Amino acid sequence: MAQHKIGIVGGDGIGPDVIAEGLKVIDAAGVSFERVDYDLGGQRYLRDGTVLPDEILEEWRGLDAIYLGAVGAPGVPPGVIERGLLLKMRFELDLYVNIRPFTAPGHDFIVVRENTEGTYAGEGGFLRKGTPHEIATQGSVNTRMGAERAIRFAFDLAGGRDKHVTLVHKTNVLTFSGDLWQRAFDDVAAEHEGFETAYNHVDAACIYFVESPQRYDVIVTDNLFGDILTDLGGAVSGGVGLAASANLNPARTGPSMFEPVHGSAPDIAGQNKANPIAAIHSGAMMLDFLGETGAAAKIEAACKANAEMIGSTTEIGDAVAAAVAD
Ligand code: IPM
Ligand code: MN
């Protein structure tokens, strides 16, 4: 009997290629689930204008998880799919933290990215658009509740690790939002005896990611800093083809969503070239969140063991599946 009902959005470009490998590995790990496929993304939009209908969103509320490859296709105006599908999903399903772990020799840290606020919230607009006096603003929305719940999640996570939490922000310039984040961080830290804390400005954190990543255990940061830092995290720890992520609704009032950090890479779509490790590892994070901890640990170990494998998408998927089935 399938215990989990999982929505699958392969999406665009290499998305379906890497998700196929993730599903292969989950199968090899012996986890059964009911699969519901959704044809969504840039290609679907170009075909019939569909992005994310409310009926589908409502249906998703009844799922246990969503497993997503990548969305985005050439020819779709910027923002249509990003805001209309991915961010709508994160906001509507209240996926308020985006967890991105990085493990490689000398690297073992997790970024907890706030996932529903900041500059991503969509506050702002144009005045006098298209004229020489045009104005565009894009505000950053920071609620005490939103920052605090991400920070609390980071401390909980660090509790099962090295009990070290670093806040990354830009408090020396963003004196309003940075101040709110710093106070929320300090208040939560004061409740956590035995934890070590640190603060880095985001620009300095970029240097440390490259030069001394071993200083980090759990990092908590806002939405945009987290977006940028996690691409850098991928680049310094084996490549973005290895970087997995979990968009979590920790309160479990709906499904959480699991996706690799990388994009749809349309130039190599369907060529059996994309590294599926990030997608496979994201699948392991999904199983872990669903309580399939044994299978998740096995897949994660197999991803680590095959992190440096050179091969086609299906060869790497097969190697991980074989390691998991042993
Ligand atoms: C990511 C992506 C998304 C983001 C885009 C596609 C909206 O870059 O998941 O990191 O900016 O969050
Ligand atoms: Mn990104």
mmCIF file of C-alpha atoms and ligand atoms in Angstrom:
data_model
loop_
_atom_site.group_PDB
_atom_site.id
_atom_site.type_symbol
_atom_site.label_atom_id
_atom_site.label_comp_id
_atom_site.label_asym_id
_atom_site.label_seq_id
_atom_site.Cartn_x
_atom_site.Cartn_y
_atom_site.Cartn_z
ATOM 1 C CA MET A 1 0.000 0.000 0.000
ATOM 2 C CA ALA A 2 1.379 3.372 -0.999
ATOM 3 C CA GLN A 3 1.514 5.571 2.068
ATOM 4 C CA HIS A 4 2.577 8.805 0.479
ATOM 5 C CA LYS A 5 0.849 10.767 -2.214
ATOM 6 C CA ILE A 6 3.465 12.749 -4.103
ATOM 7 C CA GLY A 7 2.909 15.367 -6.791
ATOM 8 C CA ILE A 8 5.545 15.300 -9.519
ATOM 9 C CA VAL A 9 6.409 18.412 -11.508
ATOM 10 C CA GLY A 10 9.240 17.454 -13.858
ATOM 11 C CA GLY A 11 8.987 20.913 -15.393
ATOM 12 C CA ASP A 12 11.224 22.174 -18.168
ATOM 13 C CA GLY A 13 14.615 21.466 -19.687
ATOM 14 C CA ILE A 14 16.621 18.970 -17.656
ATOM 15 C CA GLY A 15 13.926 18.903 -14.938
ATOM 16 C CA PRO A 16 12.178 15.750 -16.211
ATOM 17 C CA ASP A 17 15.566 14.084 -16.897
ATOM 18 C CA VAL A 18 16.812 14.457 -13.336
ATOM 19 C CA ILE A 19 13.447 13.745 -11.666
ATOM 20 C CA ALA A 20 13.253 10.431 -13.554
ATOM 21 C CA GLU A 21 16.523 9.424 -11.880
ATOM 22 C CA GLY A 22 15.279 10.580 -8.476
ATOM 23 C CA LEU A 23 12.149 8.450 -8.855
ATOM 24 C CA LYS A 24 14.263 5.495 -9.987
ATOM 25 C CA VAL A 25 16.345 5.771 -6.821
ATOM 26 C CA ILE A 26 13.330 6.120 -4.514
ATOM 27 C CA ASP A 27 11.949 2.992 -6.116
ATOM 28 C CA ALA A 28 15.258 1.180 -5.631
ATOM 29 C CA ALA A 29 15.171 2.172 -1.951
ATOM 30 C CA GLY A 30 11.891 0.293 -1.668
ATOM 31 C CA VAL A 31 9.654 3.240 -0.840
ATOM 32 C CA SER A 32 6.259 3.035 -2.488
ATOM 33 C CA PHE A 33 4.102 6.048 -3.114
ATOM 34 C CA GLU A 34 1.191 7.211 -5.174
ATOM 35 C CA ARG A 35 2.388 9.437 -7.981
ATOM 36 C CA VAL A 36 0.368 12.294 -9.435
ATOM 37 C CA ASP A 37 1.971 14.010 -12.431
ATOM 38 C CA TYR A 38 1.519 17.680 -13.232
ATOM 39 C CA ASP A 39 2.470 19.133 -16.584
ATOM 40 C CA LEU A 40 3.478 22.643 -15.520
ATOM 41 C CA GLY A 41 6.289 25.063 -16.310
ATOM 42 C CA GLY A 42 7.467 27.288 -19.114
ATOM 43 C CA GLN A 43 6.657 24.871 -21.936
ATOM 44 C CA ARG A 44 3.114 24.409 -20.685
ATOM 45 C CA TYR A 45 2.728 28.193 -20.432
ATOM 46 C CA LEU A 46 3.929 28.639 -24.006
ATOM 47 C CA ARG A 47 1.483 25.962 -25.153
ATOM 48 C CA ASP A 48 -1.730 27.184 -23.530
ATOM 49 C CA GLY A 49 -1.009 30.011 -21.089
ATOM 50 C CA THR A 50 -1.438 27.839 -17.980
ATOM 51 C CA VAL A 51 0.864 28.667 -15.048
ATOM 52 C CA LEU A 52 -0.646 27.421 -11.770
ATOM 53 C CA PRO A 53 -4.438 27.259 -11.721
ATOM 54 C CA ASP A 54 -6.101 27.584 -8.316
ATOM 55 C CA GLU A 55 -7.736 24.158 -8.732
ATOM 56 C CA ILE A 56 -4.309 22.534 -8.913
ATOM 57 C CA LEU A 57 -3.097 24.508 -5.921
ATOM 58 C CA GLU A 58 -6.140 23.279 -3.981
ATOM 59 C CA GLU A 59 -5.453 19.706 -5.058
ATOM 60 C CA TRP A 60 -1.862 20.069 -3.892
ATOM 61 C CA ARG A 61 -3.014 20.903 -0.370
ATOM 62 C CA GLY A 62 -4.068 17.274 -0.097
ATOM 63 C CA LEU A 63 -0.680 15.880 -1.137
ATOM 64 C CA ASP A 64 2.079 14.694 1.186
ATOM 65 C CA ALA A 65 4.881 16.257 -0.854
ATOM 66 C CA ILE A 66 5.778 17.788 -4.196
ATOM 67 C CA TYR A 67 8.900 16.752 -6.094
ATOM 68 C CA LEU A 68 9.948 19.323 -8.669
ATOM 69 C CA GLY A 69 12.702 19.236 -11.301
ATOM 70 C CA ALA A 70 13.174 22.733 -12.690
ATOM 71 C CA VAL A 71 10.962 25.298 -14.348
ATOM 72 C CA GLY A 72 11.810 27.963 -16.886
ATOM 73 C CA ALA A 73 11.962 27.967 -20.671
ATOM 74 C CA PRO A 74 13.353 30.316 -23.315
ATOM 75 C CA GLY A 75 10.713 32.626 -24.710
ATOM 76 C CA VAL A 76 8.779 33.030 -21.459
ATOM 77 C CA PRO A 77 8.987 36.601 -20.128
ATOM 78 C CA PRO A 78 10.975 36.896 -16.859
ATOM 79 C CA GLY A 79 8.836 36.421 -13.778
ATOM 80 C CA VAL A 80 5.870 34.614 -15.315
ATOM 81 C CA ILE A 81 6.905 31.157 -14.173
ATOM 82 C CA GLU A 82 9.127 32.248 -11.298
ATOM 83 C CA ARG A 83 6.429 34.343 -9.640
ATOM 84 C CA GLY A 84 3.384 32.565 -11.018
ATOM 85 C CA LEU A 85 4.452 29.024 -10.230
ATOM 86 C CA LEU A 86 7.472 28.682 -7.963
ATOM 87 C CA LEU A 87 6.915 31.654 -5.674
ATOM 88 C CA LYS A 88 3.146 31.171 -5.666
ATOM 89 C CA MET A 89 3.795 27.647 -4.462
ATOM 90 C CA ARG A 90 6.233 28.760 -1.770
ATOM 91 C CA PHE A 91 3.950 31.531 -0.555
ATOM 92 C CA GLU A 92 0.562 29.811 -0.818
ATOM 93 C CA LEU A 93 1.739 26.562 0.753
ATOM 94 C CA ASP A 94 3.675 28.549 3.387
ATOM 95 C CA LEU A 95 6.972 26.838 2.606
ATOM 96 C CA TYR A 96 8.662 29.252 4.922
ATOM 97 C CA VAL A 97 12.153 27.822 5.044
ATOM 98 C CA ASN A 98 14.337 26.673 2.189
ATOM 99 C CA ILE A 99 16.942 24.254 3.470
ATOM 100 C CA ARG A 100 20.057 23.856 1.367
ATOM 101 C CA PRO A 101 22.778 21.530 2.674
ATOM 102 C CA PHE A 102 26.342 21.531 1.376
ATOM 103 C CA THR A 103 28.625 18.616 1.971
ATOM 104 C CA ALA A 104 31.963 18.049 0.303
ATOM 105 C CA PRO A 105 35.481 17.550 1.655
ATOM 106 C CA GLY A 106 35.940 20.487 4.076
ATOM 107 C CA HIS A 107 32.279 21.530 3.730
ATOM 108 C CA ASP A 108 29.448 20.525 5.977
ATOM 109 C CA PHE A 109 26.969 23.295 6.453
ATOM 110 C CA ILE A 110 23.314 24.047 5.822
ATOM 111 C CA VAL A 111 21.784 27.314 4.710
ATOM 112 C CA VAL A 112 18.327 28.048 6.086
ATOM 113 C CA ARG A 113 16.882 30.579 3.694
ATOM 114 C CA GLU A 114 13.737 32.493 4.683
ATOM 115 C CA ASN A 115 11.410 31.618 1.808
ATOM 116 C CA THR A 116 8.288 33.795 1.878
ATOM 117 C CA GLU A 117 9.375 37.405 2.420
ATOM 118 C CA GLY A 118 12.143 39.913 1.681
ATOM 119 C CA THR A 119 12.496 41.338 -1.804
ATOM 120 C CA TYR A 120 10.713 38.253 -3.123
ATOM 121 C CA ALA A 121 7.414 39.346 -1.563
ATOM 122 C CA GLY A 122 6.583 41.450 -4.595
ATOM 123 C CA GLU A 123 6.136 44.778 -2.894
ATOM 124 C CA GLY A 124 6.748 47.763 -5.168
ATOM 125 C CA GLY A 125 5.846 48.956 -8.599
ATOM 126 C CA PHE A 126 6.377 51.458 -11.351
ATOM 127 C CA LEU A 127 5.533 55.082 -11.745
ATOM 128 C CA ARG A 128 5.699 56.804 -15.125
ATOM 129 C CA LYS A 129 6.842 53.565 -16.734
ATOM 130 C CA GLY A 130 8.458 53.989 -20.126
ATOM 131 C CA THR A 131 9.118 57.690 -19.667
ATOM 132 C CA PRO A 132 12.470 59.336 -18.905
ATOM 133 C CA HIS A 133 11.143 59.955 -15.389
ATOM 134 C CA GLU A 134 10.356 56.327 -14.756
ATOM 135 C CA ILE A 135 10.560 55.085 -11.171
ATOM 136 C CA ALA A 136 10.723 51.463 -10.039
ATOM 137 C CA THR A 137 10.719 50.380 -6.409
ATOM 138 C CA GLN A 138 11.060 46.867 -5.051
ATOM 139 C CA GLY A 139 10.643 46.793 -1.316
ATOM 140 C CA SER A 140 11.857 44.201 1.128
ATOM 141 C CA VAL A 141 9.153 42.855 3.404
ATOM 142 C CA ASN A 142 10.441 41.623 6.758
ATOM 143 C CA THR A 143 8.027 40.604 9.459
ATOM 144 C CA ARG A 144 9.161 39.759 12.956
ATOM 145 C CA MET A 145 7.137 36.544 12.699
ATOM 146 C CA GLY A 146 8.701 35.581 9.375
ATOM 147 C CA ALA A 147 12.288 36.220 10.445
ATOM 148 C CA GLU A 148 11.770 34.620 13.830
ATOM 149 C CA ARG A 149 10.276 31.395 12.543
ATOM 150 C CA ALA A 150 13.158 30.920 10.098
ATOM 151 C CA ILE A 151 15.658 31.644 12.878
ATOM 152 C CA ARG A 152 13.899 29.206 15.226
ATOM 153 C CA PHE A 153 14.029 26.545 12.554
ATOM 154 C CA ALA A 154 17.776 27.142 12.171
ATOM 155 C CA PHE A 155 18.378 26.749 15.913
ATOM 156 C CA ASP A 156 16.292 23.551 15.994
ATOM 157 C CA LEU A 157 18.312 22.173 13.106
ATOM 158 C CA ALA A 158 21.624 23.142 14.714
ATOM 159 C CA GLY A 159 20.487 21.406 17.909
ATOM 160 C CA GLY A 160 20.908 18.087 16.098
ATOM 161 C CA ARG A 161 24.277 19.138 14.669
ATOM 162 C CA ASP A 162 27.108 21.280 16.054
ATOM 163 C CA LYS A 163 24.885 23.842 17.820
ATOM 164 C CA HIS A 164 26.435 26.673 15.870
ATOM 165 C CA VAL A 165 24.243 29.216 14.081
ATOM 166 C CA THR A 166 25.451 32.117 11.941
ATOM 167 C CA LEU A 167 23.188 34.982 10.935
ATOM 168 C CA VAL A 168 24.087 36.416 7.538
ATOM 169 C CA HIS A 169 22.709 39.842 6.617
ATOM 170 C CA LYS A 170 23.906 43.335 5.815
ATOM 171 C CA THR A 171 23.040 45.096 9.045
ATOM 172 C CA ASN A 172 25.581 47.858 8.431
ATOM 173 C CA VAL A 173 23.601 49.149 5.454
ATOM 174 C CA LEU A 174 20.114 47.611 5.717
ATOM 175 C CA THR A 175 19.584 49.246 9.066
ATOM 176 C CA PHE A 176 15.829 48.595 9.224
ATOM 177 C CA SER A 177 15.477 44.995 8.050
ATOM 178 C CA GLY A 178 18.914 44.085 9.400
ATOM 179 C CA ASP A 179 17.998 45.470 12.795
ATOM 180 C CA LEU A 180 14.795 43.425 12.926
ATOM 181 C CA TRP A 181 16.673 40.270 11.930
ATOM 182 C CA GLN A 182 19.487 40.892 14.413
ATOM 183 C CA ARG A 183 17.074 41.466 17.318
ATOM 184 C CA ALA A 184 15.019 38.397 16.427
ATOM 185 C CA PHE A 185 18.248 36.384 16.189
ATOM 186 C CA ASP A 186 19.548 37.657 19.528
ATOM 187 C CA ASP A 187 16.247 36.925 21.258
ATOM 188 C CA VAL A 188 16.064 33.359 19.935
ATOM 189 C CA ALA A 189 19.758 32.808 20.705
ATOM 190 C CA ALA A 190 19.161 33.906 24.323
ATOM 191 C CA GLU A 191 16.702 31.010 24.683
ATOM 192 C CA HIS A 192 19.308 28.502 23.489
ATOM 193 C CA GLU A 193 21.866 27.730 26.125
ATOM 194 C CA GLY A 194 24.966 25.888 24.932
ATOM 195 C CA PHE A 195 24.705 27.199 21.372
ATOM 196 C CA GLU A 196 27.416 29.226 19.701
ATOM 197 C CA THR A 197 26.380 32.050 17.419
ATOM 198 C CA ALA A 198 28.080 34.249 14.856
ATOM 199 C CA TYR A 199 27.173 37.082 12.539
ATOM 200 C CA ASN A 200 28.613 37.772 9.066
ATOM 201 C CA HIS A 201 27.794 40.488 6.611
ATOM 202 C CA VAL A 202 26.761 38.851 3.361
ATOM 203 C CA ASP A 203 29.707 40.176 1.370
ATOM 204 C CA ALA A 204 32.158 38.811 3.925
ATOM 205 C CA ALA A 205 30.236 35.517 3.947
ATOM 206 C CA CYS A 206 30.983 35.215 0.212
ATOM 207 C CA ILE A 207 34.694 35.334 1.000
ATOM 208 C CA TYR A 208 34.345 32.817 3.848
ATOM 209 C CA PHE A 209 32.335 30.440 1.632
ATOM 210 C CA VAL A 210 35.373 30.261 -0.617
ATOM 211 C CA GLU A 211 38.198 30.558 1.914
ATOM 212 C CA SER A 212 37.003 29.013 5.176
ATOM 213 C CA PRO A 213 33.632 27.254 4.828
ATOM 214 C CA GLN A 214 34.507 24.952 7.730
ATOM 215 C CA ARG A 215 33.590 27.811 10.078
ATOM 216 C CA TYR A 216 29.898 27.174 9.323
ATOM 217 C CA ASP A 217 27.375 24.726 10.714
ATOM 218 C CA VAL A 218 23.923 26.289 10.189
ATOM 219 C CA ILE A 219 23.484 29.638 8.462
ATOM 220 C CA VAL A 220 20.226 31.572 8.572
ATOM 221 C CA THR A 221 19.556 34.428 6.194
ATOM 222 C CA ASP A 222 16.902 36.285 4.267
ATOM 223 C CA ASN A 223 15.360 35.240 0.971
ATOM 224 C CA LEU A 224 17.566 37.079 -1.529
ATOM 225 C CA PHE A 225 20.839 36.652 0.362
ATOM 226 C CA GLY A 226 19.942 32.981 0.692
ATOM 227 C CA ASP A 227 19.267 32.663 -3.024
ATOM 228 C CA ILE A 228 22.652 34.106 -3.950
ATOM 229 C CA LEU A 229 24.652 32.423 -1.186
ATOM 230 C CA THR A 230 23.309 28.978 -2.021
ATOM 231 C CA ASP A 231 24.414 29.197 -5.649
ATOM 232 C CA LEU A 232 27.841 30.107 -4.282
ATOM 233 C CA GLY A 233 27.569 27.256 -1.775
ATOM 234 C CA GLY A 234 26.943 24.882 -4.656
ATOM 235 C CA ALA A 235 29.807 26.272 -6.687
ATOM 236 C CA VAL A 236 32.339 25.859 -3.866
ATOM 237 C CA SER A 237 31.199 22.395 -2.785
ATOM 238 C CA GLY A 238 31.321 20.337 -5.940
ATOM 239 C CA GLY A 239 29.086 22.284 -8.298
ATOM 240 C CA VAL A 240 25.439 23.266 -8.414
ATOM 241 C CA GLY A 241 24.675 19.856 -9.956
ATOM 242 C CA LEU A 242 25.054 18.462 -6.442
ATOM 243 C CA ALA A 243 23.042 21.093 -4.543
ATOM 244 C CA ALA A 244 19.740 19.842 -3.127
ATOM 245 C CA SER A 245 16.956 21.759 -1.447
ATOM 246 C CA ALA A 246 13.825 21.365 0.616
ATOM 247 C CA ASN A 247 11.118 24.040 0.717
ATOM 248 C CA LEU A 248 9.488 23.183 4.005
ATOM 249 C CA ASN A 249 6.213 23.886 5.694
ATOM 250 C CA PRO A 250 7.484 22.780 9.101
ATOM 251 C CA ALA A 251 4.016 23.117 10.620
ATOM 252 C CA ARG A 252 2.875 20.460 8.121
ATOM 253 C CA THR A 253 -0.344 22.278 7.325
ATOM 254 C CA GLY A 254 0.250 21.199 3.714
ATOM 255 C CA PRO A 255 2.798 19.502 1.497
ATOM 256 C CA SER A 256 6.430 20.550 1.413
ATOM 257 C CA MET A 257 8.289 20.837 -1.877
ATOM 258 C CA PHE A 258 11.648 19.362 -2.826
ATOM 259 C CA GLU A 259 13.735 20.551 -5.767
ATOM 260 C CA PRO A 260 17.364 20.781 -6.842
ATOM 261 C CA VAL A 261 18.917 24.263 -6.557
ATOM 262 C CA HIS A 262 19.873 24.294 -10.242
ATOM 263 C CA GLY A 263 17.724 25.592 -13.102
ATOM 264 C CA SER A 264 16.283 23.990 -16.220
ATOM 265 C CA ALA A 265 19.456 24.292 -18.399
ATOM 266 C CA PRO A 266 17.460 24.058 -21.658
ATOM 267 C CA ASP A 267 20.667 23.879 -23.716
ATOM 268 C CA ILE A 268 21.368 20.361 -22.460
ATOM 269 C CA ALA A 269 17.780 19.136 -22.020
ATOM 270 C CA GLY A 270 17.067 15.581 -23.107
ATOM 271 C CA GLN A 271 20.745 14.901 -23.867
ATOM 272 C CA ASN A 272 21.410 12.645 -20.887
ATOM 273 C CA LYS A 273 24.069 15.103 -19.696
ATOM 274 C CA ALA A 274 22.677 16.702 -16.530
ATOM 275 C CA ASN A 275 23.996 15.540 -13.172
ATOM 276 C CA PRO A 276 20.982 14.064 -11.328
ATOM 277 C CA ILE A 277 22.641 13.996 -7.885
ATOM 278 C CA ALA A 278 21.025 17.271 -6.724
ATOM 279 C CA ALA A 279 17.578 15.980 -7.681
ATOM 280 C CA ILE A 280 18.212 12.555 -6.158
ATOM 281 C CA HIS A 281 19.457 14.117 -2.916
ATOM 282 C CA SER A 282 16.381 16.396 -2.878
ATOM 283 C CA GLY A 283 14.312 13.211 -3.142
ATOM 284 C CA ALA A 284 16.134 11.861 -0.084
ATOM 285 C CA MET A 285 15.285 15.056 1.812
ATOM 286 C CA MET A 286 11.653 14.468 0.839
ATOM 287 C CA LEU A 287 11.708 10.904 2.156
ATOM 288 C CA ASP A 288 13.350 12.077 5.360
ATOM 289 C CA PHE A 289 10.621 14.684 5.895
ATOM 290 C CA LEU A 290 7.984 12.013 5.201
ATOM 291 C CA GLY A 291 9.460 9.833 7.941
ATOM 292 C CA GLU A 292 11.213 7.370 5.627
ATOM 293 C CA THR A 293 14.451 8.053 7.460
ATOM 294 C CA GLY A 294 16.199 4.762 6.714
ATOM 295 C CA ALA A 295 15.709 5.027 2.953
ATOM 296 C CA ALA A 296 16.627 8.708 3.071
ATOM 297 C CA ALA A 297 19.915 8.018 4.857
ATOM 298 C CA LYS A 298 20.783 5.262 2.402
ATOM 299 C CA ILE A 299 20.143 7.516 -0.600
ATOM 300 C CA GLU A 300 22.064 10.376 0.937
ATOM 301 C CA ALA A 301 25.084 8.132 1.555
ATOM 302 C CA ALA A 302 24.888 6.815 -2.015
ATOM 303 C CA CYS A 303 24.755 10.406 -3.345
ATOM 304 C CA LYS A 304 27.865 11.248 -1.337
ATOM 305 C CA ALA A 305 29.666 8.131 -2.550
ATOM 306 C CA ASN A 306 28.860 9.010 -6.172
ATOM 307 C CA ALA A 307 29.330 12.771 -5.919
ATOM 308 C CA GLU A 308 32.409 12.734 -8.095
ATOM 309 C CA MET A 309 31.192 10.211 -10.625
ATOM 310 C CA ILE A 310 31.545 11.302 -14.232
ATOM 311 C CA GLY A 311 28.847 9.861 -16.440
ATOM 312 C CA SER A 312 25.557 10.456 -18.152
ATOM 313 C CA THR A 313 22.358 11.317 -16.281
ATOM 314 C CA THR A 314 21.123 7.736 -16.446
ATOM 315 C CA GLU A 315 24.524 6.207 -15.617
ATOM 316 C CA ILE A 316 24.779 8.270 -12.441
ATOM 317 C CA GLY A 317 21.155 7.473 -11.579
ATOM 318 C CA ASP A 318 21.783 3.775 -12.134
ATOM 319 C CA ALA A 319 24.919 3.848 -9.959
ATOM 320 C CA VAL A 320 23.070 5.515 -7.075
ATOM 321 C CA ALA A 321 20.092 3.180 -7.476
ATOM 322 C CA ALA A 322 22.390 0.149 -7.412
ATOM 323 C CA ALA A 323 24.149 1.411 -4.267
ATOM 324 C CA VAL A 324 20.804 1.964 -2.568
ATOM 325 C CA ALA A 325 19.406 -1.435 -3.528
ATOM 326 C CA ASP A 326 22.437 -3.269 -2.028
HETATM 327 C C1 IPM B 1 16.071 29.156 -6.589
HETATM 328 C C2 IPM B 1 15.758 29.852 -7.880
HETATM 329 C C3 IPM B 1 14.471 30.638 -7.721
HETATM 330 C C4 IPM B 1 14.702 31.665 -6.627
HETATM 331 C C5 IPM B 1 13.950 31.340 -8.981
HETATM 332 C C6 IPM B 1 13.819 30.382 -10.150
HETATM 333 C C7 IPM B 1 12.635 32.041 -8.719
HETATM 334 O O1 IPM B 1 16.807 30.671 -8.290
HETATM 335 O O2 IPM B 1 15.267 28.333 -6.161
HETATM 336 O O3 IPM B 1 17.118 29.438 -6.007
HETATM 337 O O4 IPM B 1 15.193 32.757 -6.889
HETATM 338 O O5 IPM B 1 14.370 31.350 -5.484
HETATM 339 MN MN MN B 2 18.512 30.553 -6.945
#
